[in-house]
CSV table of C-alpha atoms in Angstrom, one decimal:
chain,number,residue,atom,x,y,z
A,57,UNK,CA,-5.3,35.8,18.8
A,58,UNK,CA,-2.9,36.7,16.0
A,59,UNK,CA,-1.7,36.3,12.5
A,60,UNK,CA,0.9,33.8,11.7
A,61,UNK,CA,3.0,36.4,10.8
A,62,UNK,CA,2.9,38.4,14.3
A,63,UNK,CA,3.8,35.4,16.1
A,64,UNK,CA,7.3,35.1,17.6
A,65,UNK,CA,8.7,32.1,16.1
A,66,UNK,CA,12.1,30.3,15.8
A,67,UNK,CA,11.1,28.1,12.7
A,68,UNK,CA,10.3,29.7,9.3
A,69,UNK,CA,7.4,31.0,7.7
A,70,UNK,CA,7.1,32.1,4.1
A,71,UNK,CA,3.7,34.0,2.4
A,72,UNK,CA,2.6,33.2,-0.6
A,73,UNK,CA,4.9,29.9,-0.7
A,74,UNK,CA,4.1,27.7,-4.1
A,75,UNK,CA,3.7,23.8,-3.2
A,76,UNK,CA,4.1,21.6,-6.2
A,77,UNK,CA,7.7,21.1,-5.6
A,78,UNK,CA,6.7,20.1,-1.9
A,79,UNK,CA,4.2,17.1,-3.1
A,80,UNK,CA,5.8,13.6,-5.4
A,81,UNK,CA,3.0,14.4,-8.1
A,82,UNK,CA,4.8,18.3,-8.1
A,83,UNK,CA,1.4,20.2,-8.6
A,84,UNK,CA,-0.7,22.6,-6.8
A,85,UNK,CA,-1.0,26.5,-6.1
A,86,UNK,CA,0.3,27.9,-3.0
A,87,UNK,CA,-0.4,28.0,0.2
A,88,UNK,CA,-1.3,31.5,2.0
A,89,UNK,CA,1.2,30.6,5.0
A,90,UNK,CA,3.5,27.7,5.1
A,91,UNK,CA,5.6,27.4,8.7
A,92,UNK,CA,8.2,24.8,9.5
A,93,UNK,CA,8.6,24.6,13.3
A,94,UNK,CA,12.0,24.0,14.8
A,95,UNK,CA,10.6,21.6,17.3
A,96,UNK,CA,7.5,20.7,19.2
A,97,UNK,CA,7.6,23.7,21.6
A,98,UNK,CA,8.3,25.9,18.4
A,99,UNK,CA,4.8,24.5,16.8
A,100,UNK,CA,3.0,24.6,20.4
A,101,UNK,CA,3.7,28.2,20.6
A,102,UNK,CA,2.9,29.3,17.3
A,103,UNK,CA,-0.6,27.2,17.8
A,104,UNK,CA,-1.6,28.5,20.6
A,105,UNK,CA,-1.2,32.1,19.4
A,106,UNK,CA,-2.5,31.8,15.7
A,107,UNK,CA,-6.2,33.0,15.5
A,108,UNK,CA,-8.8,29.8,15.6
A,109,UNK,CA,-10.5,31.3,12.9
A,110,UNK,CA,-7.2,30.1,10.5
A,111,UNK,CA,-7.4,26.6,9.5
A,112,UNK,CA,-4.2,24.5,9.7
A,113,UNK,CA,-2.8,21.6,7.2
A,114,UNK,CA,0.2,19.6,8.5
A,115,UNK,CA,2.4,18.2,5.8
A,116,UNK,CA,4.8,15.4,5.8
A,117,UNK,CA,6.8,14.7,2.8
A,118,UNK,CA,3.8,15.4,0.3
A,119,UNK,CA,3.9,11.4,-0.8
A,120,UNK,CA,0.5,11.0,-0.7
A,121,UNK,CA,-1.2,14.1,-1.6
A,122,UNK,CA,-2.5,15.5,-4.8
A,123,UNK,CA,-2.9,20.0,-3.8
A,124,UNK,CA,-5.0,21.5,-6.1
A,125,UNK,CA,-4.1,24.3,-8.5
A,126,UNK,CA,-5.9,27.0,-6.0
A,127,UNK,CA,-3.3,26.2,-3.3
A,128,UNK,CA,-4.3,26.1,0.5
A,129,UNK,CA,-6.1,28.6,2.4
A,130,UNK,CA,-4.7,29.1,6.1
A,131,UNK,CA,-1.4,27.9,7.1
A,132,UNK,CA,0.4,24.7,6.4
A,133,UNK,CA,2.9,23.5,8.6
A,134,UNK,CA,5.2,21.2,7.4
A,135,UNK,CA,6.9,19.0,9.6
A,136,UNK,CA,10.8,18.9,8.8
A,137,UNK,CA,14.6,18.7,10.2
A,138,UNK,CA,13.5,18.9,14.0
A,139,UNK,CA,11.2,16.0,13.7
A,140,UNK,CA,13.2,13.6,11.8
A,141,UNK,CA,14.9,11.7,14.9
A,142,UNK,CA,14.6,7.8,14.8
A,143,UNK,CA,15.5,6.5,18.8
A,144,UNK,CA,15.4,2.8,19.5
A,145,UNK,CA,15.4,1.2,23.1
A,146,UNK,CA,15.1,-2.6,22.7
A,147,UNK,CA,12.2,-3.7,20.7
A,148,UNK,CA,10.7,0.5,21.0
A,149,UNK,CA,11.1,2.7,18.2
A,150,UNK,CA,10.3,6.3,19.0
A,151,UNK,CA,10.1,8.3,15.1
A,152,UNK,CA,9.6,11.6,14.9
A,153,UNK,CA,6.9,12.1,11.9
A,154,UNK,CA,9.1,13.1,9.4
A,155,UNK,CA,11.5,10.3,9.5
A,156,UNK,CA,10.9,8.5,6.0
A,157,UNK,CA,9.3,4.6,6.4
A,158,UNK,CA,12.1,3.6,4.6
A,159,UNK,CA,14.9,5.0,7.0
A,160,UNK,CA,13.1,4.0,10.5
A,161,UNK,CA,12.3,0.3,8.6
A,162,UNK,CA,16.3,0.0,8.1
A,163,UNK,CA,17.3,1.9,11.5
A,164,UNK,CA,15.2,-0.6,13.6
A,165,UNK,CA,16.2,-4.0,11.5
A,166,UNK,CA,20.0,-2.7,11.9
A,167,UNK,CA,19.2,-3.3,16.0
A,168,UNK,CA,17.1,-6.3,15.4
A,169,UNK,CA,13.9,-4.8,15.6
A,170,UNK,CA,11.3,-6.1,12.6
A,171,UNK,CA,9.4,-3.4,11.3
A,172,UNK,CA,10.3,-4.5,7.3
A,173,UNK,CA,7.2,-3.8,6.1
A,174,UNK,CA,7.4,-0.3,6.1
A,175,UNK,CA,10.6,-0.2,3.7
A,176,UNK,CA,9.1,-0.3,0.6
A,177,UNK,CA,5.8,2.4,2.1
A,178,UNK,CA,6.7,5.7,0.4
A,179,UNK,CA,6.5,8.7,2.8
A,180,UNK,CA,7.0,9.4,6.4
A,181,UNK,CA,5.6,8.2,9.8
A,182,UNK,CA,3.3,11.2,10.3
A,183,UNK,CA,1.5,9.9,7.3
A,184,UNK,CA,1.9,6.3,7.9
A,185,UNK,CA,0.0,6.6,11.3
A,186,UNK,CA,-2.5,9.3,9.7
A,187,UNK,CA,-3.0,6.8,7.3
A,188,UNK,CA,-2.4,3.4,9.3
A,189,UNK,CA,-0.1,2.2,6.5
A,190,UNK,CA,0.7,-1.3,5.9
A,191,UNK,CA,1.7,-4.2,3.5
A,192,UNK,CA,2.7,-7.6,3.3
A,193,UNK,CA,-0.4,-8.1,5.6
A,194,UNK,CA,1.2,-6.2,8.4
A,195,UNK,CA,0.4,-2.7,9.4
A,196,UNK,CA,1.0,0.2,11.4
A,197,UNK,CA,-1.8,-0.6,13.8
A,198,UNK,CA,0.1,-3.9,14.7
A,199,UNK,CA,3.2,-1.8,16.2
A,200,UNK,CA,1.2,1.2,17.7
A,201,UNK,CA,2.1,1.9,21.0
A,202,UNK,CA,1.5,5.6,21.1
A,203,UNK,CA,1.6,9.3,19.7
A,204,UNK,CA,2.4,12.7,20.7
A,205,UNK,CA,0.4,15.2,19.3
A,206,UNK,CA,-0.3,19.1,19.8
A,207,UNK,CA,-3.8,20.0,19.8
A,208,UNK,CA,-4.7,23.5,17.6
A,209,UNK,CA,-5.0,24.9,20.9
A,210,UNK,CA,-1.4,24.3,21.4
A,211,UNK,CA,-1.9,21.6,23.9
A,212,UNK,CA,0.3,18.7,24.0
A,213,UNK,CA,-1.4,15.0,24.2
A,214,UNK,CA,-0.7,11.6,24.5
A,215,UNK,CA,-2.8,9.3,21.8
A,216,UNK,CA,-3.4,5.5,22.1
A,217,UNK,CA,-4.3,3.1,19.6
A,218,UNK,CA,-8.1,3.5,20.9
A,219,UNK,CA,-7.7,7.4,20.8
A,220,UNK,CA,-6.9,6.8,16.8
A,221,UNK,CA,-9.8,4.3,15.8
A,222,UNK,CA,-7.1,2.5,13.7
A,223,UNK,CA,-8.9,0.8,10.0
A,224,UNK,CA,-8.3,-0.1,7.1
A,225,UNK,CA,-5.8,3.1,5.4
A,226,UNK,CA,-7.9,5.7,7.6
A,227,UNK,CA,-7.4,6.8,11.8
A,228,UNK,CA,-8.9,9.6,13.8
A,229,UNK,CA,-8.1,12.5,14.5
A,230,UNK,CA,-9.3,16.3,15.5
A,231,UNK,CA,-9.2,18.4,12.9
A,232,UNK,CA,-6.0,21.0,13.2
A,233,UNK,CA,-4.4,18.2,16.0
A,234,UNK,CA,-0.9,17.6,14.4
A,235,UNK,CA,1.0,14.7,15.6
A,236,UNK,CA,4.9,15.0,15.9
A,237,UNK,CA,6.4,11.5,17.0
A,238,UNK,CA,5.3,8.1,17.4
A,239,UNK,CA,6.0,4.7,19.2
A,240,UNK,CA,6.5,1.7,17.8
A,241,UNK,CA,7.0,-2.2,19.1
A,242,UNK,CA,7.8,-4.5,16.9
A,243,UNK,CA,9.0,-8.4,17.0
A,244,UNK,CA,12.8,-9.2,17.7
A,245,UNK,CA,14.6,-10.3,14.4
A,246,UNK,CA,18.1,-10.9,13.1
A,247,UNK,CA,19.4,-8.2,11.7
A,248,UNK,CA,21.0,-10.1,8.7
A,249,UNK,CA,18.2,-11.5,7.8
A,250,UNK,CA,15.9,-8.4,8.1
A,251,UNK,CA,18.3,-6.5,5.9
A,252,UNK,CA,17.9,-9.5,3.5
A,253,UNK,CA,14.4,-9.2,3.6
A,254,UNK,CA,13.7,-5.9,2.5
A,255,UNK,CA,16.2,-6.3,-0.4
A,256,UNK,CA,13.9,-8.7,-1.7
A,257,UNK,CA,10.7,-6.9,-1.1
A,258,UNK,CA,12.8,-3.7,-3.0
A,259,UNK,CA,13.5,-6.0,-5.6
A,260,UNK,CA,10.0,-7.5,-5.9
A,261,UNK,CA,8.5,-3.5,-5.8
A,262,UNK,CA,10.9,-2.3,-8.6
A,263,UNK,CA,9.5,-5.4,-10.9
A,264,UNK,CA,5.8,-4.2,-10.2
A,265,UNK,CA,5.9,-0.7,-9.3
A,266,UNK,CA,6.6,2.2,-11.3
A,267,UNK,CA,8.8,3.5,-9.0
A,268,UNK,CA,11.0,6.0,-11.4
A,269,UNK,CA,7.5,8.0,-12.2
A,270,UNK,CA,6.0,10.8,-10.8
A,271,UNK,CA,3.6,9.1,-9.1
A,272,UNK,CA,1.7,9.3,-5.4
A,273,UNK,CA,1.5,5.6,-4.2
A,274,UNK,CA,-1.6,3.8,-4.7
A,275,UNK,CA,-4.2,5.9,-5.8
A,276,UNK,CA,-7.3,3.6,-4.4
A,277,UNK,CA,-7.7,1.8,-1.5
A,278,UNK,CA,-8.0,-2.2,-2.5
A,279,UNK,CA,-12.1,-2.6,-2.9
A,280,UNK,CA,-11.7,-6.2,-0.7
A,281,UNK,CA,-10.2,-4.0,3.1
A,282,UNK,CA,-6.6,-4.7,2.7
A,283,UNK,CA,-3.3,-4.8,1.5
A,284,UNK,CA,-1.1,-7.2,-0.5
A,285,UNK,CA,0.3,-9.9,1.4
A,286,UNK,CA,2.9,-10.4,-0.5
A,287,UNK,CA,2.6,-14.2,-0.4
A,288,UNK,CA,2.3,-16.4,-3.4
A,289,UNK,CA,-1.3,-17.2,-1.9
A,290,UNK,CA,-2.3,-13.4,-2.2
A,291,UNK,CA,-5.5,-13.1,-4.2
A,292,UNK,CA,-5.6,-10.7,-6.9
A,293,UNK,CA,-9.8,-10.6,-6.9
A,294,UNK,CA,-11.0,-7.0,-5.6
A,295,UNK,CA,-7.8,-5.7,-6.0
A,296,UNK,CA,-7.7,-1.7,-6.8
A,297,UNK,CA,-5.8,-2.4,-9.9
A,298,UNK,CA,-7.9,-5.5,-10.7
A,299,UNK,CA,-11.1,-3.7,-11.0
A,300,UNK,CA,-9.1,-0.5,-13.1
A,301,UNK,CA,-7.9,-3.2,-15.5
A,302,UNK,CA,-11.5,-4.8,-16.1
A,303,UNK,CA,-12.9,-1.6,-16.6
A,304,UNK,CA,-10.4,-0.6,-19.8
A,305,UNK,CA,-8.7,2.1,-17.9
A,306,UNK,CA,-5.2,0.7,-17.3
A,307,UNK,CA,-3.1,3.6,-19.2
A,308,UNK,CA,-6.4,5.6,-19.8
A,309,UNK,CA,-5.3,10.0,-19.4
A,310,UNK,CA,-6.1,13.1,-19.3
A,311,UNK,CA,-3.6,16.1,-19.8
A,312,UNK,CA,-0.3,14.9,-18.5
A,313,UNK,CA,-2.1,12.4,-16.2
A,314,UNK,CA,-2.1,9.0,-16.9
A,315,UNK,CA,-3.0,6.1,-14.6
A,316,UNK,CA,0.5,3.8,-15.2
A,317,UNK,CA,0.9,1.5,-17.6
A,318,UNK,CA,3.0,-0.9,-15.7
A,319,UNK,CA,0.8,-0.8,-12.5
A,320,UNK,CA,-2.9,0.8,-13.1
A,321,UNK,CA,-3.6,1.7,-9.5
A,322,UNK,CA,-0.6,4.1,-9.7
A,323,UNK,CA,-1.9,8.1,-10.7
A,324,UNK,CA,1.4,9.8,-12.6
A,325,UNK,CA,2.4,12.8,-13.5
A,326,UNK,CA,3.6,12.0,-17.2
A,327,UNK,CA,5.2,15.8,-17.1
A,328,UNK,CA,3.2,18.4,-17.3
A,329,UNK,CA,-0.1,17.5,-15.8
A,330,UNK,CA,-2.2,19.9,-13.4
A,331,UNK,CA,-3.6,18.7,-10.0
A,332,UNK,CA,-7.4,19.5,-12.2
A,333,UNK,CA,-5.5,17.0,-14.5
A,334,UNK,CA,-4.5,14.1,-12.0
A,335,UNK,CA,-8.1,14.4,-9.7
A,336,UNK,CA,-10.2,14.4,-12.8
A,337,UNK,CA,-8.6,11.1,-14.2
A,338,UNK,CA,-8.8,10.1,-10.9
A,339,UNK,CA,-12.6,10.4,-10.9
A,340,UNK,CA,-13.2,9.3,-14.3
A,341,UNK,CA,-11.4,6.0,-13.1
A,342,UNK,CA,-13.6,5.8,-10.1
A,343,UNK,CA,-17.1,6.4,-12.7
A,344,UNK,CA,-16.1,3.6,-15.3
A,345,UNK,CA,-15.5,0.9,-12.1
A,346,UNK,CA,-18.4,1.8,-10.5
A,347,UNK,CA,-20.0,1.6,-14.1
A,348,UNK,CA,-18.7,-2.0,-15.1
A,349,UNK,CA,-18.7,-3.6,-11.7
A,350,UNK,CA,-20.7,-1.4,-9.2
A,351,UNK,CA,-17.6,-1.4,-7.1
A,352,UNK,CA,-16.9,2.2,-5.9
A,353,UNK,CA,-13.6,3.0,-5.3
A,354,UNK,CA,-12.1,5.1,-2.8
A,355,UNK,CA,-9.6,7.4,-3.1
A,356,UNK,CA,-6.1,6.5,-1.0
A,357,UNK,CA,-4.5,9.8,-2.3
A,358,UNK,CA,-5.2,12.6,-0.3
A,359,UNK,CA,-6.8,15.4,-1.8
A,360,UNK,CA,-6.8,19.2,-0.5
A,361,UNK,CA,-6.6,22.9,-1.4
A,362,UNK,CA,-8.9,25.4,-3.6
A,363,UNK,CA,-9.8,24.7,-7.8
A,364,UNK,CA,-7.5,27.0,-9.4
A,365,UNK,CA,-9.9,30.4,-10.0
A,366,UNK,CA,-11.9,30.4,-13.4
């Protein structure tokens, strides 16, 4: 078994590389190794080479992520150009994981294909599965078909919907499996009224999302198990930001991390904030709810990486 730098690869990899301008929230130390495979053989190779004792972090678009200042032991592979492709057959969409929500959301509606609710999810399909995105009441369980993935033995697999254990903003899977593409099926639409569609729910988003911070997403899953419907019937009880609100932490910081005035659920990065910064406002939130309504929260942001050194 080797290092990741004796393995013959067609990709690149880079020692020492720094990821806070990888990751939305732009913090975080570096990783020992990062690698960005040309293609699916280019990551099976390198897999199955690469010692087991190194531990492996793929890495989308950094969206939802918060690295800490310590940066990331092992090797983290980030999953770029060669896994961007967006293919539609009928009512199938086949993504590769890097293709941004956003893109594969307007791709599909332009061939009639109703995946809307993904246009306004920030990130890429590797994270939306990982993470069984959703809103509007619709989610990425509802259009599963299947994944490819390659094993950390370098072993490519087929994953179902019953391989992932879909649930609410969580799925399974092995620990150093990294999945490259996905299938999706979604309902036949028209494509005007699609396109009209998601200019309404960008529209609706930029009134109540802070979409021009630094920000990650939603920082807490919603207490109540799901997502905003988006309907004028959706209630706002046991909503993440509903509980932040009623515990006097709407705007609340620490550093250069504030939790956002215009939408409390949202963790930003006012400037100059560390990832110690962001995870322990993040924490403090999650005390004073569980303090003024025994409701603890969980964290939607993904969290990884070493403490920076005292």
């Amino acid at each position: 078994m080797a290092r990741p730098d004796e393995i013959e690869i067609r990709g690149s990899l880079m020692a020492g590389r720094e990821l806070a301008g990888l990751t939305w929230l732009r913090v975080g130390g570096p990783a020992d190794w990062l690698f960005m495979p040309a293609d699916e053989d280019d990551l099976a190779h390198f897999l199955s080479e690469l010692d087991a004792e190194i531990p492996v972090f793929p890495m989308g678009v950094g969206s939802n992520l918060i690295v800490r200042d310590g940066g990331i032991r092992g090797v983290v592979i980030r999953m770029g150009r060669g896994f961007n492709g967006v293919e539609i057959d009928g009512q199938t969409v086949t993504a590769g994981v890097a293709a941004l929500d956003a893109q594969v959301a307007k791709k599909a509606a332009a061939e009639g294909v109703d995946l809307t609710f993904l246009r306004t999810i920030p990130g890429a399909i590797g994270g939306a599965v990982r993470m069984n995105a959703g809103c509007y009441g619709s989610y990425i369980a509802d259009v599963f078909q299947s994944a490819t993935a390659i094993t950390r033995d370098g072993e490519r697999v087929t994953l179902t919907a019953d391989d992932l254990q879909f649930q609410y903003r969580q799925s399974e899977l092995p620990d150093g499996w990294i999945v490259t593409k996905a299938v999706l099926k979604g309902p036949n639409g028209d494509p005007d009224e699609l396109a009209a569609r998601m200019e309404a729910q960008l529209a609706k988003r930029d009134e109540t999302q802070p979409t021009k911070d630094r920000t990650a997403g939603s920082t807490f899953r919603n207490p109540a198990g799901f997502s905003s419907t988006g309907r004028n019937d959706d209630s706002h009880e046991l909503k993440a930001w509903k509980v932040i609100d009623e515990a006097g932490m709407r705007g609340a910081t620490r550093g250069g991390a504030q939790m956002n005035q215009m939408h409390s659920n949202f963790l930003t990065n006012t400037g100059d904030a560390t990832a110690a910064d962001l995870e322990g406002l993040g924490e403090e939130v999650r005390k004073k709810v569980y303090e003024h309504s025994g409701i603890e929260l969980q964290w939607e942001i993904k969290r990884v990486g070493e403490p920076a050194a005292e």
